[in-house]
Short mmCIF file of C-alpha atoms in Angstrom, two decimals:
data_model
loop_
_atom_site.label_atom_id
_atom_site.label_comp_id
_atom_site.label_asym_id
_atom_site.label_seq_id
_atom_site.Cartn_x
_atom_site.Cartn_y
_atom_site.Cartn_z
CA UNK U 154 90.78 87.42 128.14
CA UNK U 155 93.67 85.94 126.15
CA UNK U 156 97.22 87.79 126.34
CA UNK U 157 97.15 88.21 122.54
CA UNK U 158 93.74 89.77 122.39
CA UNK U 159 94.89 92.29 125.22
CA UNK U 160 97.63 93.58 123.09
CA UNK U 161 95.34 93.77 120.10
CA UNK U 162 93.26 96.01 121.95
CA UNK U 163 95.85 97.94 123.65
CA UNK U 164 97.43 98.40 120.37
CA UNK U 165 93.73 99.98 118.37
CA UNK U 166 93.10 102.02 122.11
CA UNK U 167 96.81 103.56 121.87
CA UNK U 168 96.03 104.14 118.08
CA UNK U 169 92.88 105.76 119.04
CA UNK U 170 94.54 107.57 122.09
CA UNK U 171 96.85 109.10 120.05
CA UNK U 172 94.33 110.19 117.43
CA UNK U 173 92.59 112.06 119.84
CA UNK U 174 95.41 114.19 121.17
CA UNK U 175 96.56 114.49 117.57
CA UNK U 176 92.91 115.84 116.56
CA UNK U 177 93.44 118.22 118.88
CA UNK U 178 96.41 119.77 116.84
CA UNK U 179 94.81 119.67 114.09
CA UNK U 180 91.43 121.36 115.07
CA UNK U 181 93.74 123.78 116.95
CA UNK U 182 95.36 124.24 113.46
CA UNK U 183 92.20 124.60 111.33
CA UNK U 184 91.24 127.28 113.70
CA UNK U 185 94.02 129.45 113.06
CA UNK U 186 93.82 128.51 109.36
CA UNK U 187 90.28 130.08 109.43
CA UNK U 188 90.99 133.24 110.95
CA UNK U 189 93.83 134.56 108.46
CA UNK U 190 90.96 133.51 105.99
CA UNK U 191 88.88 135.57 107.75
CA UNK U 192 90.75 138.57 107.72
CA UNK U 193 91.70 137.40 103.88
CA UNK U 194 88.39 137.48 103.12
CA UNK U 195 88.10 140.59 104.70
CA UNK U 196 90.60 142.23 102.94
CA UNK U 197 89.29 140.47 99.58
CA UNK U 198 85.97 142.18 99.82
CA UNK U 199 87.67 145.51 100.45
CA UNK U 200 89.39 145.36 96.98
CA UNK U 201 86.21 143.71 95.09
CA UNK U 202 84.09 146.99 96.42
CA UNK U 203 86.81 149.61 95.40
CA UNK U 204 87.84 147.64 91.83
CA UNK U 205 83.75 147.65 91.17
CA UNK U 206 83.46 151.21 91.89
CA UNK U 207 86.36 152.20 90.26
CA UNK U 208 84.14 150.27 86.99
CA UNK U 209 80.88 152.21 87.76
CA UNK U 210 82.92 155.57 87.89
CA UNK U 211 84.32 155.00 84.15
CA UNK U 212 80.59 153.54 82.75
CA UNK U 213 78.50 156.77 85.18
CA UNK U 214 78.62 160.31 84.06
CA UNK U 215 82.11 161.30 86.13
CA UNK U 216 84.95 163.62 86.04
CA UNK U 217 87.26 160.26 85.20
CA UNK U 218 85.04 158.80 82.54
CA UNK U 219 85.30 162.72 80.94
CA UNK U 220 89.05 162.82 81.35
CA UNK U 221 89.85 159.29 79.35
CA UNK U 222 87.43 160.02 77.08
CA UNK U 223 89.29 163.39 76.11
CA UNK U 224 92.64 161.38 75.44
CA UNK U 225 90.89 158.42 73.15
CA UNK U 226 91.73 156.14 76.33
CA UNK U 227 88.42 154.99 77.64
CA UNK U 228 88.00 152.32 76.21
CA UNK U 229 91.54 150.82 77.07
CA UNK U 230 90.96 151.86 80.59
CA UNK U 231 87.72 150.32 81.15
CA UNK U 232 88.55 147.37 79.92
CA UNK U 233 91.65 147.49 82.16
CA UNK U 234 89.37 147.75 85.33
CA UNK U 235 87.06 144.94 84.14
CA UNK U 236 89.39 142.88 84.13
CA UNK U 237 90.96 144.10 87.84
CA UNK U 238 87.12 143.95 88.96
CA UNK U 239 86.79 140.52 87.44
CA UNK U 240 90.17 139.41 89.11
CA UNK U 241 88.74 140.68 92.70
CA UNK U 242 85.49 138.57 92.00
CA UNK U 243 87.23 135.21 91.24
CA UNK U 244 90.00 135.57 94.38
CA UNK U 245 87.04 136.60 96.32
CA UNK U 246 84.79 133.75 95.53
CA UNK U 247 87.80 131.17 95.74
CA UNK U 248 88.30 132.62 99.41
CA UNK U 249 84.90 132.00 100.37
CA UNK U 250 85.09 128.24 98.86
CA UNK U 251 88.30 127.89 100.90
CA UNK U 252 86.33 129.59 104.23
CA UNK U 253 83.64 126.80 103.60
CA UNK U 254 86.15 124.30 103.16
CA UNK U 255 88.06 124.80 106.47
CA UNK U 256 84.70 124.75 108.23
CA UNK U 257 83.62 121.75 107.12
CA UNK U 258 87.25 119.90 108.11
CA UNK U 259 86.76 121.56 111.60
CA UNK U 260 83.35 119.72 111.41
CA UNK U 261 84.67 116.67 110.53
CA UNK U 262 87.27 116.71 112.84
CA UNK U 263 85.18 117.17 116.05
CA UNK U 264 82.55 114.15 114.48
CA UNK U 265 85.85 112.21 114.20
CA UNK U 266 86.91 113.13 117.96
CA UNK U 267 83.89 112.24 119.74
CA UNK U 268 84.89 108.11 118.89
CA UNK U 269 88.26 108.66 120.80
CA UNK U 270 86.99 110.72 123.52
CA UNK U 271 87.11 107.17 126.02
CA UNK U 272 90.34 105.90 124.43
CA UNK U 273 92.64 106.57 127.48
CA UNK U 274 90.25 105.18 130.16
CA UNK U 275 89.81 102.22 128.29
CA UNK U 276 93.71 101.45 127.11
CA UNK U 277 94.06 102.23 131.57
CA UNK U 278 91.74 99.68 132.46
CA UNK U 279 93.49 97.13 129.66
CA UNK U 280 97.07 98.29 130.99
CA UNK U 281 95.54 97.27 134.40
CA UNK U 282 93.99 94.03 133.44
CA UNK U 283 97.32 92.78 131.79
CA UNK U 284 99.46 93.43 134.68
CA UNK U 285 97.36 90.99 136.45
CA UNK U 286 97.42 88.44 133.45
CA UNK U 287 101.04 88.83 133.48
CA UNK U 288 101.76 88.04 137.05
CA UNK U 289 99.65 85.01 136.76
CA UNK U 290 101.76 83.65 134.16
CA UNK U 291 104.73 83.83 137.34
CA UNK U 292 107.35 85.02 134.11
CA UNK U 293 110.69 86.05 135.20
CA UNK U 294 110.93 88.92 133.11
CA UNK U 295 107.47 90.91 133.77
CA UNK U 296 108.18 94.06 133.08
CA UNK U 297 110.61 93.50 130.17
CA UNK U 298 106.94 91.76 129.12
CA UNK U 299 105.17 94.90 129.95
CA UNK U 300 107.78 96.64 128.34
CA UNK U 301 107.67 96.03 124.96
CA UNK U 302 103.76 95.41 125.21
CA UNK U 303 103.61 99.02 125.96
CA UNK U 304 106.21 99.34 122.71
CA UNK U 305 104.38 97.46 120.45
CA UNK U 306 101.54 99.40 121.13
CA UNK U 307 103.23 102.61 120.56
CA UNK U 308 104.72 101.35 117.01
CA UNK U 309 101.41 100.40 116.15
CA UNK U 310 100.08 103.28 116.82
CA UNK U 311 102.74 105.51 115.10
CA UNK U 312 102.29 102.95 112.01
CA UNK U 313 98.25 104.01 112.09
CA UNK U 314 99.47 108.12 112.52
CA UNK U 315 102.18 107.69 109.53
CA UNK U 316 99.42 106.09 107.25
CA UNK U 317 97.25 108.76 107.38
CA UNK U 318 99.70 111.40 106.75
CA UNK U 319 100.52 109.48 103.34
CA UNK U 320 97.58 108.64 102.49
CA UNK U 321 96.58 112.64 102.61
CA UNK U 322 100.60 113.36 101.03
CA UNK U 323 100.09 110.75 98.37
CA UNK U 324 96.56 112.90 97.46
CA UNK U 325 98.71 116.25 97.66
CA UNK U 326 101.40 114.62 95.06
CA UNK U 327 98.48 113.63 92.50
CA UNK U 328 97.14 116.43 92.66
CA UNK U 329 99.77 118.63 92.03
CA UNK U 330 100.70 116.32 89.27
CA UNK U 331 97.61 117.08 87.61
CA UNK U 332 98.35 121.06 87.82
CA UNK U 333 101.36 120.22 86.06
CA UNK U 334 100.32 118.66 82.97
CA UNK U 335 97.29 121.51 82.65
CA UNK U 336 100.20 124.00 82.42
CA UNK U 337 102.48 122.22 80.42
CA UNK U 338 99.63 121.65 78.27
CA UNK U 339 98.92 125.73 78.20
CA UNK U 340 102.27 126.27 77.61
CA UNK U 341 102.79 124.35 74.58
CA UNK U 342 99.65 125.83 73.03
CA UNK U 343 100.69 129.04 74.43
CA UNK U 344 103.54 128.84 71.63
CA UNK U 345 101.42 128.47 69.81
CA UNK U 346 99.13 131.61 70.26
CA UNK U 347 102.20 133.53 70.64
CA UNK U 348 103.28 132.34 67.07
CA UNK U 349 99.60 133.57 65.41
CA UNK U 350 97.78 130.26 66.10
CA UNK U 351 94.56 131.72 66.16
CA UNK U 352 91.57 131.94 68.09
CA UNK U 353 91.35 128.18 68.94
CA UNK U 354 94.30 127.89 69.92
CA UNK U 355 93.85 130.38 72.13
CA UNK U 356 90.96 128.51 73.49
CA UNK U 357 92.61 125.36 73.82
CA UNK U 358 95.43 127.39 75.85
CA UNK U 359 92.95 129.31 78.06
CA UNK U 360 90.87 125.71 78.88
CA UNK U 361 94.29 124.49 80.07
CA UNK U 362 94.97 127.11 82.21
CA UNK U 363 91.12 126.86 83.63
CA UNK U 364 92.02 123.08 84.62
CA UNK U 365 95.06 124.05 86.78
CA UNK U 366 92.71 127.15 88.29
CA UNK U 367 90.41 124.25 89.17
CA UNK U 368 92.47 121.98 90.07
CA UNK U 369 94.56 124.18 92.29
CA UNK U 370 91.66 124.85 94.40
CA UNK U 371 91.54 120.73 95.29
CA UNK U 372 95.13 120.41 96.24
CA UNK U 373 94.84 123.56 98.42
CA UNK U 374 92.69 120.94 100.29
CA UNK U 375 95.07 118.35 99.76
CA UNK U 376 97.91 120.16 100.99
CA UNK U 377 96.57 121.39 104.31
CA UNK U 378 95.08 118.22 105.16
CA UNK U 379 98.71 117.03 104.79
CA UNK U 380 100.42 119.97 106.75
CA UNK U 381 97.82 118.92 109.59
CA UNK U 382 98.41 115.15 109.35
CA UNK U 383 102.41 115.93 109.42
CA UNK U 384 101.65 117.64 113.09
CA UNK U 385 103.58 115.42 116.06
CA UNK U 386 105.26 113.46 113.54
CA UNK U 387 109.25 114.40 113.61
CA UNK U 388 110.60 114.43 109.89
CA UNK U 389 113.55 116.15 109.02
CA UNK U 390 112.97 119.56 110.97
CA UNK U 391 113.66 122.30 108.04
CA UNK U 392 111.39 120.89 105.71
CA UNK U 393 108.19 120.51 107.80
CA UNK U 394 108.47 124.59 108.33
CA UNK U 395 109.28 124.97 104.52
CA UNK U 396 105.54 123.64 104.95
CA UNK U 397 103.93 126.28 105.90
CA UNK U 398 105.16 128.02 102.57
CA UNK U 399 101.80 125.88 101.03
CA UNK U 400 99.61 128.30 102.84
CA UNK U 401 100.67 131.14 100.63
CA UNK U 402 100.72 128.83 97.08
CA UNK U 403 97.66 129.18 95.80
CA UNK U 404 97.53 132.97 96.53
CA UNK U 405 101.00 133.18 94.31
CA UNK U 406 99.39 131.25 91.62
CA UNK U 407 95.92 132.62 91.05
CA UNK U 408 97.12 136.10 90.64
CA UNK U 409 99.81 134.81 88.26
CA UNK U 410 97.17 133.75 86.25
CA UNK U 411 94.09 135.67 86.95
CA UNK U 412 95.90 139.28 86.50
CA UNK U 413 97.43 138.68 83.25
CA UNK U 414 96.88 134.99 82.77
CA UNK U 415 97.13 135.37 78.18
CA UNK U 416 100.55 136.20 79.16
CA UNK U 417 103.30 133.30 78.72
CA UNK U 418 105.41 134.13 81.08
CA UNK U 419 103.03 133.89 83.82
CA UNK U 420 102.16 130.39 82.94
CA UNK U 421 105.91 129.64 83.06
CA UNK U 422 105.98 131.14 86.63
CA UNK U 423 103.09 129.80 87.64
CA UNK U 424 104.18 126.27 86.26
CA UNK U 425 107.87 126.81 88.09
CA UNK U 426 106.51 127.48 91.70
CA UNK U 427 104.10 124.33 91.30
CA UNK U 428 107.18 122.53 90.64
CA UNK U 429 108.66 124.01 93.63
CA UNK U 430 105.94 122.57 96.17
CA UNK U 431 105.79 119.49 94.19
CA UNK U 432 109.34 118.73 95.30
CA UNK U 433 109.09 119.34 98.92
CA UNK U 434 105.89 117.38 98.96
CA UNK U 435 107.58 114.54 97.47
CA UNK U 436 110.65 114.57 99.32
CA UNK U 437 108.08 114.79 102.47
CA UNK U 438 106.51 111.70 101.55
CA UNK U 439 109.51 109.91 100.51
CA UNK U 440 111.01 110.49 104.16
CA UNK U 441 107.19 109.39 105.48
CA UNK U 442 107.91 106.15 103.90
CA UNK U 443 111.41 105.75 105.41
CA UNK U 444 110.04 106.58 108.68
CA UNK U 445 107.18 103.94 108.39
CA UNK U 446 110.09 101.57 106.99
CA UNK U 447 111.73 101.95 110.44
CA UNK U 448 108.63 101.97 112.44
CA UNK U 449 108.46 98.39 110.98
CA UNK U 450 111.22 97.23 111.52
CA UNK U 451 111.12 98.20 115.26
CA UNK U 452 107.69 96.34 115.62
CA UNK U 453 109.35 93.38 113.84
CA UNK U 454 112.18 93.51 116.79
CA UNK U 455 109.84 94.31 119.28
CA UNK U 456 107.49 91.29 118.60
CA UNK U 457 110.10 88.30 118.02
CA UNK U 458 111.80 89.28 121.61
CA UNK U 459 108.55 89.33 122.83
CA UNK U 460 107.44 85.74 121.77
CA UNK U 461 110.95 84.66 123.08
CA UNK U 462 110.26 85.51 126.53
CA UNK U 463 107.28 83.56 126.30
CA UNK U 464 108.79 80.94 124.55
CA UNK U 465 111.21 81.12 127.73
#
């Protein structure tokens, strides 16, 4: 086997090596993810039972459906627990999507594993073989060879790791982008509501405000596919555990809008802490692509010393 095609292998078995052991983070990750959803879900279903029963005590023949109904408050109040009940429904349901979704990326994540189970045997055997190539060549600087073989490899590898958090970061930033115009779009026709624009307007506003909803429950994805992919990889220290804020996000932001969502100044809210992550997503990715600009450059280094000792 050639001396080139070694390296190429070396290089996709080191990438592959690496994925492994970095799968195993991330698995390790998703697992933990899934229990607090667990006990979210738990929790969830606790509030959904009590805000439904809380309905069925004001529409049933009870002491508290007598008592409003004595002050001329019913129907105020029943509406007012409708809506808590109906709130309780939609942060249950989106719980169970986001149970689902976390099992199916721990899925995925142990098909992916299984192809770089044999990665370090392999890259061993390689490492082997080239040692031998090597000293049949009789070069004076062996393991300066070996060396930055072995270095190459490792930038290559890092490259691979570094692509694959952007690629899942560059998803996170779209995503979020999207959220943004849906609420800048509610909040300029929630001016207009607040101003008497009527009852399409308010439609227009509240279809707005359903986009971001949906939206939001995509770039939940996004985001901890990117917190995962960021695992191993050493970016400036103080914002990769500002990451962990993202888990908490979504949470902040559905019960902005799902408890009084007609309200303008929840959309505002809402709107500001989407801007919030959007910043340290982008500055995450910016210093992703400074990192991979480095990585490059290292490789670049790496390889024209290398073809000078064989030039030599």
């Amino acid at each position: 086997m050639l001396f080139k095609e070694i390296n190429e292998q070396i290089a996709e078995l080191k990438s592959g090596e690496e994925r492994y052991l970095k799968l195993n983070s991330i698995i390790e990750s998703l697992r933990n993810d899934k229990e607090k959803v667990v006990a979210k879900q738990a929790q969830l279903k606790a509030e959904l039972d009590k805000e439904s029963n809380d309905v069925e005590k004001l529409e049933g023949l009870s002491v508290t459906n007598l008592f409003y109904k004595l002050f001329g408050s019913y129907d105020v109040k029943l509406d007012q627990e409708k809506q808590e009940a109906f709130a309780a429904h939609l942060k249950y349901n989106q719980c169970l999507t986001e149970l689902q979704n976390i099992e199916s990326e721990i899925k995925d994540r142990m098909v992916e594993k299984i192809k770089y189970k044999n990665c370090s045997n392999k890259l061993q055997e390689l490492y082997n073989e080239k040692i031998e190539l090597i000293k049949g060549f009789e070069l004076n600087n062996t393991e300066d060879t070996i060396l930055l073989t072995n270095k190459i490899a490792e930038c290559k590898a890092k490259l691979k790791e570094i692509d694959e958090a952007l690629d899942a970061g560059d998803l996170a930033v779209k995503g979020i982008v999207g959220i943004i115009d849906s609420l800048k779009s509610a909040q300029g026709w929630g001016i207009w509501d607040m101003v008497g624009g009527g009852l399409i307007t308010s439609m227009i506003k509240h279809s707005h405000i359903n986009e971001a909803k949906k939206q939001s429950e995509q770039v939940q994805t996004y985001l901890r596919m990117f917190k995962n992919e960021l695992l191993d990889i050493n970016i400036d220290e103080t914002i990769n555990i500002n990451i962990e804020g993202f888990d908490v996000f979504i949470d902040y932001f559905f019960d902005g809008l799902i408890s009084d969502y007609f309200v303008q100044s929840k959309i505002n809210s809402a709107k500001k802490s989407v801007d919030n992550i959007y910043s340290k997503v982008s500055l995450l990715v910016d210093q992703l692509y400074a990192l991979k600009d480095n990585e490059e450059q290292k490789l670049s280094e790496y390889n024209t010393r290398l073809v000078s000792i064989l030039n030599n």
